């Protein structure tokens, strides 16, 4: 017995890592009667057509949202406001309009005022990603066992929120609901600050005089390598995130700088006890993440191990 799809028509605006993953997962799960996609550049639209993972590729956002009952903007946060202006007159009454941006307060401020009252605006953020981008980078399994945070404004219809939550759960995500401002504070510490640290440290290593670049690369397994993965993330996306979440990031950066000063002082004074206590506490946090299933306990981060060299 076949059941009706959750949405008759799903419109995706933007087809990179996130848009491409949503499309593939929604298709695999039969969540939409039709998936319509648009992207900014003709090159991306042509590539989506070639990939054959959606039903229709159209040229404009206005065209894409026509008769769609779920519209998801999968574009950088800085582009959401202008796209909201473009699609507003073309949205179907009763449609759910959402996004996937990594910052929520700005998306609410910049999209909300342009959308008509007869649609349900439910911003969302799937906390899942890789350092890859573009139409070929998406995959259907990206959201499995990852969180998707919905930040509906206070007066949003609960049935619409539940319908969008069902969509995300069906493609593997765990759904959490919170206020947009709280989301931005939480993500500032769990995602934005770590990215800023990675961008800083990789830049610092690049500019050293006494240690050559070749040495940094050669001995990167000492810890540096894991920062380079994060620091390889998309420059446009991360520029937008820091501009969009300025206040929360600055607040967390202040706390971080205070803690860094404490550790600096402990090193300068040779205070091994302070360093040990701190590292013991942070190790427990890592174990907590593994216990929650958000990471594997394998020490190699999933990298395949080569066999030992043959004895000569
Ligand atoms: P991506 O792979 O670079 O794809 C971005 C898409 O947005 C492309 O289709 C691109 O079009 C389009 N685009 C770029 N600038 C635009 C503009 N000014 N106007 C209209 N469309 C524009 O990016 P992504 O990783 O999927 O990220 C998309 C969103 O997901 C961002 O808001 C990001 O904050 C959020 N997010 C990302 C991750 C992650 O780890 N990557 C995780 C969670 C949430 P063209 O291809 O034609 O240039």
PDB file of C-alpha atoms in Angstrom, residues 103-231:
ATOM      1  CA  UNK A 103      22.549  31.565  12.252  1.00  0.00           C
ATOM      2  CA  UNK A 104      18.896  32.061  13.103  1.00  0.00           C
ATOM      3  CA  UNK A 105      18.356  35.558  14.575  1.00  0.00           C
ATOM      4  CA  UNK A 106      19.456  37.293  11.396  1.00  0.00           C
ATOM      5  CA  UNK A 107      17.385  34.997   9.173  1.00  0.00           C
ATOM      6  CA  UNK A 108      14.296  35.743  11.285  1.00  0.00           C
ATOM      7  CA  UNK A 109      14.976  39.499  11.100  1.00  0.00           C
ATOM      8  CA  UNK A 110      15.746  39.567   7.396  1.00  0.00           C
ATOM      9  CA  UNK A 111      13.157  37.110   6.050  1.00  0.00           C
ATOM     10  CA  UNK A 112      10.242  37.438   8.477  1.00  0.00           C
ATOM     11  CA  UNK A 113       9.058  40.964   7.591  1.00  0.00           C
ATOM     12  CA  UNK A 114       8.841  40.164   3.858  1.00  0.00           C
ATOM     13  CA  UNK A 115       6.794  36.958   4.083  1.00  0.00           C
ATOM     14  CA  UNK A 116       2.988  37.079   3.801  1.00  0.00           C
ATOM     15  CA  UNK A 117       0.840  36.251   6.863  1.00  0.00           C
ATOM     16  CA  UNK A 118      -0.744  33.242   5.143  1.00  0.00           C
ATOM     17  CA  UNK A 119       2.458  31.116   5.153  1.00  0.00           C
ATOM     18  CA  UNK A 120       4.145  29.360   8.083  1.00  0.00           C
ATOM     19  CA  UNK A 121       7.687  30.650   8.560  1.00  0.00           C
ATOM     20  CA  UNK A 122       9.754  28.085  10.473  1.00  0.00           C
ATOM     21  CA  UNK A 123      13.528  28.691  10.368  1.00  0.00           C
ATOM     22  CA  UNK A 124      15.669  25.586  10.792  1.00  0.00           C
ATOM     23  CA  UNK A 125      19.305  24.585  11.196  1.00  0.00           C
ATOM     24  CA  UNK A 126      20.485  21.042  10.547  1.00  0.00           C
ATOM     25  CA  UNK A 127      23.614  20.693  12.690  1.00  0.00           C
ATOM     26  CA  UNK A 128      25.348  18.476  10.168  1.00  0.00           C
ATOM     27  CA  UNK A 129      27.963  19.150   7.578  1.00  0.00           C
ATOM     28  CA  UNK A 130      31.288  18.443   5.991  1.00  0.00           C
ATOM     29  CA  UNK A 131      33.963  20.786   4.667  1.00  0.00           C
ATOM     30  CA  UNK A 132      32.751  20.139   1.111  1.00  0.00           C
ATOM     31  CA  UNK A 133      30.376  22.300  -0.882  1.00  0.00           C
ATOM     32  CA  UNK A 134      28.705  22.459  -4.267  1.00  0.00           C
ATOM     33  CA  UNK A 135      26.098  20.347  -6.088  1.00  0.00           C
ATOM     34  CA  UNK A 136      28.154  17.126  -6.041  1.00  0.00           C
ATOM     35  CA  UNK A 137      28.915  17.192  -2.324  1.00  0.00           C
ATOM     36  CA  UNK A 138      25.496  16.214  -0.942  1.00  0.00           C
ATOM     37  CA  UNK A 139      24.506  12.716   0.194  1.00  0.00           C
ATOM     38  CA  UNK A 140      21.256  11.265   1.531  1.00  0.00           C
ATOM     39  CA  UNK A 141      22.709  10.080   4.842  1.00  0.00           C
ATOM     40  CA  UNK A 142      24.097  13.462   5.984  1.00  0.00           C
ATOM     41  CA  UNK A 143      21.395  14.125   8.584  1.00  0.00           C
ATOM     42  CA  UNK A 144      21.198  10.671  10.163  1.00  0.00           C
ATOM     43  CA  UNK A 145      21.499  10.958  13.965  1.00  0.00           C
ATOM     44  CA  UNK A 146      22.333  14.678  13.678  1.00  0.00           C
ATOM     45  CA  UNK A 147      20.275  17.427  15.289  1.00  0.00           C
ATOM     46  CA  UNK A 148      18.006  19.723  13.363  1.00  0.00           C
ATOM     47  CA  UNK A 149      17.038  22.776  15.423  1.00  0.00           C
ATOM     48  CA  UNK A 150      13.754  24.486  14.542  1.00  0.00           C
ATOM     49  CA  UNK A 151      13.259  28.071  15.720  1.00  0.00           C
ATOM     50  CA  UNK A 152       9.594  28.894  15.040  1.00  0.00           C
ATOM     51  CA  UNK A 153       8.499  32.398  16.096  1.00  0.00           C
ATOM     52  CA  UNK A 154       6.237  32.206  19.214  1.00  0.00           C
ATOM     53  CA  UNK A 155       2.847  32.356  17.418  1.00  0.00           C
ATOM     54  CA  UNK A 156       3.608  29.669  14.782  1.00  0.00           C
ATOM     55  CA  UNK A 157       0.943  27.023  14.119  1.00  0.00           C
ATOM     56  CA  UNK A 158       2.034  23.905  16.082  1.00  0.00           C
ATOM     57  CA  UNK A 159       0.697  21.601  13.347  1.00  0.00           C
ATOM     58  CA  UNK A 160       3.013  23.206  10.784  1.00  0.00           C
ATOM     59  CA  UNK A 161       5.970  22.880  13.182  1.00  0.00           C
ATOM     60  CA  UNK A 162       5.154  19.209  13.697  1.00  0.00           C
ATOM     61  CA  UNK A 163       4.890  18.635   9.942  1.00  0.00           C
ATOM     62  CA  UNK A 164       8.334  20.142   9.341  1.00  0.00           C
ATOM     63  CA  UNK A 165       9.706  18.170  12.305  1.00  0.00           C
ATOM     64  CA  UNK A 166       8.316  14.981  10.733  1.00  0.00           C
ATOM     65  CA  UNK A 167      10.101  15.854   7.481  1.00  0.00           C
ATOM     66  CA  UNK A 168      13.440  16.180   9.276  1.00  0.00           C
ATOM     67  CA  UNK A 169      12.908  13.069  11.410  1.00  0.00           C
ATOM     68  CA  UNK A 170      12.092  11.040   8.300  1.00  0.00           C
ATOM     69  CA  UNK A 171      15.457  11.957   6.780  1.00  0.00           C
ATOM     70  CA  UNK A 172      17.195  10.803   9.939  1.00  0.00           C
ATOM     71  CA  UNK A 173      17.545  13.896  12.117  1.00  0.00           C
ATOM     72  CA  UNK A 174      16.657  14.397  15.764  1.00  0.00           C
ATOM     73  CA  UNK A 175      14.585  17.539  16.129  1.00  0.00           C
ATOM     74  CA  UNK A 176      14.900  20.147  18.869  1.00  0.00           C
ATOM     75  CA  UNK A 177      12.907  23.366  19.143  1.00  0.00           C
ATOM     76  CA  UNK A 178      14.303  26.551  20.673  1.00  0.00           C
ATOM     77  CA  UNK A 179      14.206  30.344  20.363  1.00  0.00           C
ATOM     78  CA  UNK A 180      16.344  31.818  17.582  1.00  0.00           C
ATOM     79  CA  UNK A 181      18.429  33.920  20.003  1.00  0.00           C
ATOM     80  CA  UNK A 182      19.170  30.908  22.208  1.00  0.00           C
ATOM     81  CA  UNK A 183      20.163  28.878  19.136  1.00  0.00           C
ATOM     82  CA  UNK A 184      22.681  31.561  18.188  1.00  0.00           C
ATOM     83  CA  UNK A 185      24.262  31.541  21.634  1.00  0.00           C
ATOM     84  CA  UNK A 186      24.531  27.745  21.765  1.00  0.00           C
ATOM     85  CA  UNK A 187      25.979  27.515  18.257  1.00  0.00           C
ATOM     86  CA  UNK A 188      28.401  30.360  18.942  1.00  0.00           C
ATOM     87  CA  UNK A 189      30.172  28.121  21.460  1.00  0.00           C
ATOM     88  CA  UNK A 190      29.683  24.715  19.837  1.00  0.00           C
ATOM     89  CA  UNK A 191      30.381  25.663  16.228  1.00  0.00           C
ATOM     90  CA  UNK A 192      31.299  29.273  15.497  1.00  0.00           C
ATOM     91  CA  UNK A 193      34.040  29.667  18.117  1.00  0.00           C
ATOM     92  CA  UNK A 194      35.725  26.342  17.183  1.00  0.00           C
ATOM     93  CA  UNK A 195      35.755  27.432  13.550  1.00  0.00           C
ATOM     94  CA  UNK A 196      37.281  30.790  14.475  1.00  0.00           C
ATOM     95  CA  UNK A 197      39.977  29.027  16.509  1.00  0.00           C
ATOM     96  CA  UNK A 198      40.709  26.641  13.632  1.00  0.00           C
ATOM     97  CA  UNK A 199      40.894  29.493  11.122  1.00  0.00           C
ATOM     98  CA  UNK A 200      43.256  31.323  13.485  1.00  0.00           C
ATOM     99  CA  UNK A 201      45.588  28.450  14.290  1.00  0.00           C
ATOM    100  CA  UNK A 202      45.938  27.279  10.688  1.00  0.00           C
ATOM    101  CA  UNK A 203      46.732  30.870   9.692  1.00  0.00           C
ATOM    102  CA  UNK A 204      49.257  31.184  12.541  1.00  0.00           C
ATOM    103  CA  UNK A 205      51.094  28.026  11.463  1.00  0.00           C
ATOM    104  CA  UNK A 206      51.169  29.317   7.909  1.00  0.00           C
ATOM    105  CA  UNK A 207      52.937  32.519   8.981  1.00  0.00           C
ATOM    106  CA  UNK A 208      55.646  31.062  11.261  1.00  0.00           C
ATOM    107  CA  UNK A 209      59.229  31.914  10.435  1.00  0.00           C
ATOM    108  CA  UNK A 210      61.245  29.360  12.397  1.00  0.00           C
ATOM    109  CA  UNK A 211      59.144  26.334  11.503  1.00  0.00           C
ATOM    110  CA  UNK A 212      58.832  25.668   7.802  1.00  0.00           C
ATOM    111  CA  UNK A 213      55.546  25.060   6.058  1.00  0.00           C
ATOM    112  CA  UNK A 214      56.847  21.670   4.935  1.00  0.00           C
ATOM    113  CA  UNK A 215      57.441  20.696   8.583  1.00  0.00           C
ATOM    114  CA  UNK A 216      53.956  21.827   9.612  1.00  0.00           C
ATOM    115  CA  UNK A 217      52.424  19.635   6.911  1.00  0.00           C
ATOM    116  CA  UNK A 218      54.734  16.684   7.566  1.00  0.00           C
ATOM    117  CA  UNK A 219      54.055  16.503  11.307  1.00  0.00           C
ATOM    118  CA  UNK A 220      50.403  17.580  11.131  1.00  0.00           C
ATOM    119  CA  UNK A 221      49.112  14.369  12.757  1.00  0.00           C
ATOM    120  CA  UNK A 222      50.170  15.876  16.102  1.00  0.00           C
ATOM    121  CA  UNK A 223      46.841  17.767  16.229  1.00  0.00           C
ATOM    122  CA  UNK A 224      47.126  20.409  13.527  1.00  0.00           C
ATOM    123  CA  UNK A 225      45.536  18.133  10.911  1.00  0.00           C
ATOM    124  CA  UNK A 226      42.228  18.058  12.761  1.00  0.00           C
ATOM    125  CA  UNK A 227      42.064  21.850  12.752  1.00  0.00           C
ATOM    126  CA  UNK A 228      42.785  21.970   9.023  1.00  0.00           C
ATOM    127  CA  UNK A 229      39.599  20.025   8.256  1.00  0.00           C
ATOM    128  CA  UNK A 230      37.510  22.674   9.996  1.00  0.00           C
ATOM    129  CA  UNK A 231      39.570  25.527   8.555  1.00  0.00           C
TER     130      UNK A 231
END
